[in-house]
């Protein structure tokens, strides 16, 4: 990883060892984060929490993970921090330890806020590093990066079913080893990135000349459309990641452990869709992927509330795959729309995505308390139709041959 030739060629070619290291670190980071919603059925019973309180836990985590991200991205665009990823993982480690020892609702809020802060530091700069190692294949690089995170998220329900459910909340501390491994890997990646920045500085004149080909108003309008699409995606994702286990338990009377398996199937589908979206966007254009990934989810989402248990398990696969292909395409589209602001764009979109997920979880939890968990899924099934707004996005690339 720490070789002169790899660093010297970083600007011109795709550096797969770095991409895989970042992706694996993303896997470890998001495995830890996925433990939070995965243990909701356990702590809900232990502490007699309402759905509203479950939503507030998610809101606290997502807001801590979202509010700082644009500022981190803006700062690192001006002053890149090679070792910030390892430092951010330190916050995650601390939050994980406190989560394992939490004795009530408010202590859980503190622990998830620390984990969220670690995430807010990790994602913008990790996205910058993936962009740096892409060698121009930006969609592929973001997909590899996102794949690690989504696959890590899918592991949470299984780990909860295999370890946390049978051994209890205190077993969460066993996962501190994951954070320590991530810190070691990210320190090595930081060494590579430090060398990359030296090489990049020699090309600063070329890089600084990048400007957008669209007017300021067109750029702002396009960013607003992209953020609305993120809203629809992550509100719907919040219904599934936070409440899908409760939905199948309530509607089909399955066990807690069985519900985690269904959530795992959905999250693995999300991981698969993430890997597909970036390369397809590189080949055919981001806008086509955005069209398909948001609006294409709608038929399956509309059918889900009316399906039996078997078809529920079937439908969550295309829902996860199609919906997940959006984010890499949206992020790279925005970075190409606003060239030279990779960290700011990553921070803005990651932060907004986390924020929408948190707000969505809190509001949907309140709605579930007021009505029913099944009603929540009926309402959310219409959200993918917002994908029609993609028609207002400009074509920023031609189809690649």
Short mmCIF file of N, CA, C and O in Angstrom, two decimals, residues 263-320:
data_model
loop_
_atom_site.label_atom_id
_atom_site.label_comp_id
_atom_site.label_asym_id
_atom_site.label_seq_id
_atom_site.Cartn_x
_atom_site.Cartn_y
_atom_site.Cartn_z
N UNK A 263 -34.38 -8.61 7.41
CA UNK A 263 -33.69 -7.34 7.27
C UNK A 263 -32.33 -7.54 6.60
O UNK A 263 -31.90 -6.73 5.77
N UNK A 264 -31.66 -8.63 6.94
CA UNK A 264 -30.37 -8.95 6.32
C UNK A 264 -30.54 -9.14 4.81
O UNK A 264 -29.71 -8.65 4.02
N UNK A 265 -31.59 -9.84 4.39
CA UNK A 265 -31.84 -10.05 2.96
C UNK A 265 -32.00 -8.71 2.26
O UNK A 265 -31.43 -8.48 1.17
N UNK A 266 -32.74 -7.81 2.86
CA UNK A 266 -32.92 -6.48 2.27
C UNK A 266 -31.59 -5.74 2.16
O UNK A 266 -31.26 -5.17 1.10
N UNK A 267 -30.79 -5.76 3.23
CA UNK A 267 -29.54 -5.01 3.25
C UNK A 267 -28.49 -5.60 2.31
O UNK A 267 -27.69 -4.86 1.73
N UNK A 268 -28.48 -6.91 2.14
CA UNK A 268 -27.59 -7.52 1.15
C UNK A 268 -28.00 -7.08 -0.26
O UNK A 268 -27.15 -6.82 -1.12
N UNK A 269 -29.29 -6.99 -0.50
CA UNK A 269 -29.78 -6.50 -1.79
C UNK A 269 -29.34 -5.06 -2.03
O UNK A 269 -28.99 -4.68 -3.16
N UNK A 270 -29.35 -4.26 -0.97
CA UNK A 270 -28.86 -2.89 -1.05
C UNK A 270 -27.39 -2.87 -1.46
O UNK A 270 -26.96 -2.09 -2.31
N UNK A 271 -26.59 -3.75 -0.86
CA UNK A 271 -25.17 -3.84 -1.18
C UNK A 271 -24.96 -4.20 -2.65
O UNK A 271 -24.11 -3.63 -3.34
N UNK A 272 -25.73 -5.17 -3.14
CA UNK A 272 -25.61 -5.59 -4.54
C UNK A 272 -25.97 -4.45 -5.49
O UNK A 272 -25.28 -4.21 -6.49
N UNK A 273 -27.04 -3.73 -5.18
CA UNK A 273 -27.45 -2.61 -6.01
C UNK A 273 -26.43 -1.49 -6.04
O UNK A 273 -26.24 -0.83 -7.06
N UNK A 274 -25.75 -1.28 -4.93
CA UNK A 274 -24.72 -0.25 -4.86
C UNK A 274 -23.58 -0.55 -5.81
O UNK A 274 -23.07 0.34 -6.50
N UNK A 275 -23.15 -1.80 -5.88
CA UNK A 275 -22.05 -2.19 -6.75
C UNK A 275 -22.41 -2.00 -8.22
O UNK A 275 -21.56 -1.64 -9.04
N UNK A 276 -23.67 -2.21 -8.55
CA UNK A 276 -24.11 -2.11 -9.95
C UNK A 276 -24.22 -0.66 -10.40
O UNK A 276 -23.84 -0.31 -11.53
N UNK A 277 -24.72 0.22 -9.53
CA UNK A 277 -25.07 1.58 -9.93
C UNK A 277 -23.91 2.40 -10.46
O UNK A 277 -24.04 3.10 -11.47
N UNK A 278 -22.75 2.35 -9.80
CA UNK A 278 -21.62 3.19 -10.20
C UNK A 278 -21.07 2.85 -11.58
O UNK A 278 -20.98 3.73 -12.45
N UNK A 279 -20.69 1.58 -11.84
CA UNK A 279 -20.17 1.24 -13.17
C UNK A 279 -21.17 1.49 -14.30
O UNK A 279 -20.78 1.91 -15.39
N UNK A 280 -22.44 1.22 -14.05
CA UNK A 280 -23.46 1.50 -15.08
C UNK A 280 -23.53 2.99 -15.36
O UNK A 280 -23.67 3.42 -16.52
N UNK A 281 -23.39 3.81 -14.30
CA UNK A 281 -23.37 5.25 -14.49
C UNK A 281 -22.16 5.70 -15.29
O UNK A 281 -22.25 6.61 -16.13
N UNK A 282 -21.00 5.08 -15.04
CA UNK A 282 -19.80 5.38 -15.84
C UNK A 282 -20.03 5.07 -17.31
O UNK A 282 -19.54 5.78 -18.20
N UNK A 283 -20.75 4.00 -17.57
CA UNK A 283 -20.93 3.53 -18.95
C UNK A 283 -22.03 4.28 -19.69
O UNK A 283 -21.86 4.69 -20.84
N UNK A 284 -23.17 4.50 -19.06
CA UNK A 284 -24.32 5.05 -19.77
C UNK A 284 -24.70 6.47 -19.33
O UNK A 284 -25.51 7.11 -19.98
N UNK A 285 -24.16 6.93 -18.20
CA UNK A 285 -24.52 8.26 -17.70
C UNK A 285 -25.26 8.18 -16.39
O UNK A 285 -26.09 7.29 -16.19
N UNK A 286 -24.96 9.12 -15.49
CA UNK A 286 -25.55 9.10 -14.14
C UNK A 286 -27.07 9.32 -14.17
O UNK A 286 -27.81 8.73 -13.39
N UNK A 287 -27.52 10.19 -15.07
CA UNK A 287 -28.93 10.56 -15.05
C UNK A 287 -29.83 9.36 -15.32
O UNK A 287 -30.90 9.22 -14.71
N UNK A 288 -29.40 8.47 -16.20
CA UNK A 288 -30.21 7.28 -16.50
C UNK A 288 -30.31 6.37 -15.27
O UNK A 288 -31.36 5.78 -15.00
N UNK A 289 -29.20 6.26 -14.55
CA UNK A 289 -29.21 5.44 -13.33
C UNK A 289 -30.12 6.06 -12.28
O UNK A 289 -30.87 5.35 -11.59
N UNK A 290 -30.06 7.38 -12.14
CA UNK A 290 -30.91 8.06 -11.16
C UNK A 290 -32.39 7.86 -11.50
O UNK A 290 -33.21 7.58 -10.62
N UNK A 291 -32.71 7.99 -12.78
CA UNK A 291 -34.08 7.74 -13.23
C UNK A 291 -34.56 6.36 -12.77
O UNK A 291 -35.60 6.23 -12.12
N UNK A 292 -33.79 5.36 -13.13
CA UNK A 292 -34.19 3.99 -12.87
C UNK A 292 -34.20 3.66 -11.39
O UNK A 292 -35.12 2.99 -10.89
N UNK A 293 -33.20 4.14 -10.65
CA UNK A 293 -33.03 3.70 -9.27
C UNK A 293 -34.08 4.27 -8.33
O UNK A 293 -34.42 3.63 -7.33
N UNK A 294 -34.56 5.46 -8.60
CA UNK A 294 -35.60 6.02 -7.73
C UNK A 294 -36.99 5.60 -8.21
O UNK A 294 -37.75 4.94 -7.50
N UNK A 295 -37.31 5.94 -9.45
CA UNK A 295 -38.65 5.67 -9.96
C UNK A 295 -38.89 4.17 -10.17
O UNK A 295 -40.01 3.68 -9.99
N UNK A 296 -37.82 3.43 -10.50
CA UNK A 296 -37.98 2.00 -10.75
C UNK A 296 -38.35 1.21 -9.51
O UNK A 296 -38.83 0.07 -9.61
N UNK A 297 -38.13 1.79 -8.34
CA UNK A 297 -38.50 1.13 -7.10
C UNK A 297 -40.01 1.14 -6.87
O UNK A 297 -40.55 0.28 -6.15
N UNK A 298 -40.70 2.11 -7.47
CA UNK A 298 -42.10 2.37 -7.15
C UNK A 298 -43.03 1.15 -7.28
O UNK A 298 -43.82 0.89 -6.36
N UNK A 299 -43.00 0.40 -8.38
CA UNK A 299 -43.95 -0.73 -8.49
C UNK A 299 -43.82 -1.74 -7.35
O UNK A 299 -44.82 -2.24 -6.82
N UNK A 300 -42.58 -2.04 -6.98
CA UNK A 300 -42.34 -3.02 -5.92
C UNK A 300 -42.72 -2.45 -4.55
O UNK A 300 -43.28 -3.16 -3.70
N UNK A 301 -42.44 -1.17 -4.35
CA UNK A 301 -42.78 -0.53 -3.08
C UNK A 301 -44.30 -0.47 -2.89
O UNK A 301 -44.81 -0.68 -1.79
N UNK A 302 -45.02 -0.20 -3.97
CA UNK A 302 -46.47 -0.11 -3.88
C UNK A 302 -47.11 -1.47 -3.61
O UNK A 302 -48.18 -1.55 -2.98
N UNK A 303 -46.47 -2.55 -4.05
CA UNK A 303 -46.99 -3.89 -3.82
C UNK A 303 -46.68 -4.41 -2.41
O UNK A 303 -47.43 -5.24 -1.88
N UNK A 304 -45.59 -3.94 -1.82
CA UNK A 304 -45.10 -4.52 -0.57
C UNK A 304 -46.14 -4.58 0.56
O UNK A 304 -46.26 -5.62 1.22
N UNK A 305 -46.91 -3.51 0.82
CA UNK A 305 -47.86 -3.58 1.95
C UNK A 305 -48.96 -4.62 1.79
O UNK A 305 -49.64 -4.96 2.77
N UNK A 306 -49.16 -5.12 0.57
CA UNK A 306 -50.25 -6.07 0.32
C UNK A 306 -49.75 -7.51 0.17
O UNK A 306 -50.55 -8.42 -0.07
N UNK A 307 -48.43 -7.70 0.32
CA UNK A 307 -47.85 -9.02 0.08
C UNK A 307 -47.91 -9.89 1.33
O UNK A 307 -47.89 -9.39 2.47
N UNK A 308 -47.95 -11.23 1.12
CA UNK A 308 -47.83 -12.16 2.25
C UNK A 308 -46.36 -12.29 2.62
O UNK A 308 -45.49 -11.63 2.03
N UNK A 309 -46.05 -13.15 3.58
CA UNK A 309 -44.67 -13.25 4.08
C UNK A 309 -43.71 -13.68 2.97
O UNK A 309 -42.61 -13.11 2.84
N UNK A 310 -44.10 -14.66 2.17
CA UNK A 310 -43.21 -15.13 1.11
C UNK A 310 -42.90 -14.01 0.12
O UNK A 310 -41.73 -13.75 -0.21
N UNK A 311 -43.94 -13.34 -0.36
CA UNK A 311 -43.72 -12.28 -1.35
C UNK A 311 -43.08 -11.04 -0.74
O UNK A 311 -42.41 -10.28 -1.44
N UNK A 312 -43.26 -10.84 0.55
CA UNK A 312 -42.52 -9.76 1.22
C UNK A 312 -41.02 -10.01 1.12
O UNK A 312 -40.24 -9.11 0.80
N UNK A 313 -40.62 -11.28 1.39
CA UNK A 313 -39.21 -11.64 1.27
C UNK A 313 -38.70 -11.51 -0.16
O UNK A 313 -37.52 -11.20 -0.37
N UNK A 314 -39.57 -11.74 -1.14
CA UNK A 314 -39.17 -11.61 -2.54
C UNK A 314 -39.07 -10.14 -2.95
O UNK A 314 -38.10 -9.71 -3.58
N UNK A 315 -40.06 -9.33 -2.57
CA UNK A 315 -40.12 -7.94 -3.03
C UNK A 315 -39.01 -7.07 -2.45
O UNK A 315 -38.56 -6.12 -3.11
N UNK A 316 -38.55 -7.38 -1.24
CA UNK A 316 -37.52 -6.51 -0.66
C UNK A 316 -36.18 -6.66 -1.40
O UNK A 316 -35.32 -5.78 -1.27
N UNK A 317 -36.02 -7.71 -2.20
CA UNK A 317 -34.77 -7.87 -2.97
C UNK A 317 -34.69 -6.83 -4.09
O UNK A 317 -33.72 -6.06 -4.14
N UNK A 318 -35.67 -6.74 -5.02
CA UNK A 318 -35.57 -5.69 -6.05
C UNK A 318 -35.68 -4.29 -5.46
O UNK A 318 -35.06 -3.35 -5.99
N UNK A 319 -36.44 -4.12 -4.39
CA UNK A 319 -36.51 -2.80 -3.76
C UNK A 319 -35.12 -2.36 -3.31
O UNK A 319 -34.68 -1.24 -3.58
N UNK A 320 -34.43 -3.25 -2.59
CA UNK A 320 -33.09 -2.91 -2.10
C UNK A 320 -32.11 -2.68 -3.23
O UNK A 320 -31.35 -1.70 -3.22
#
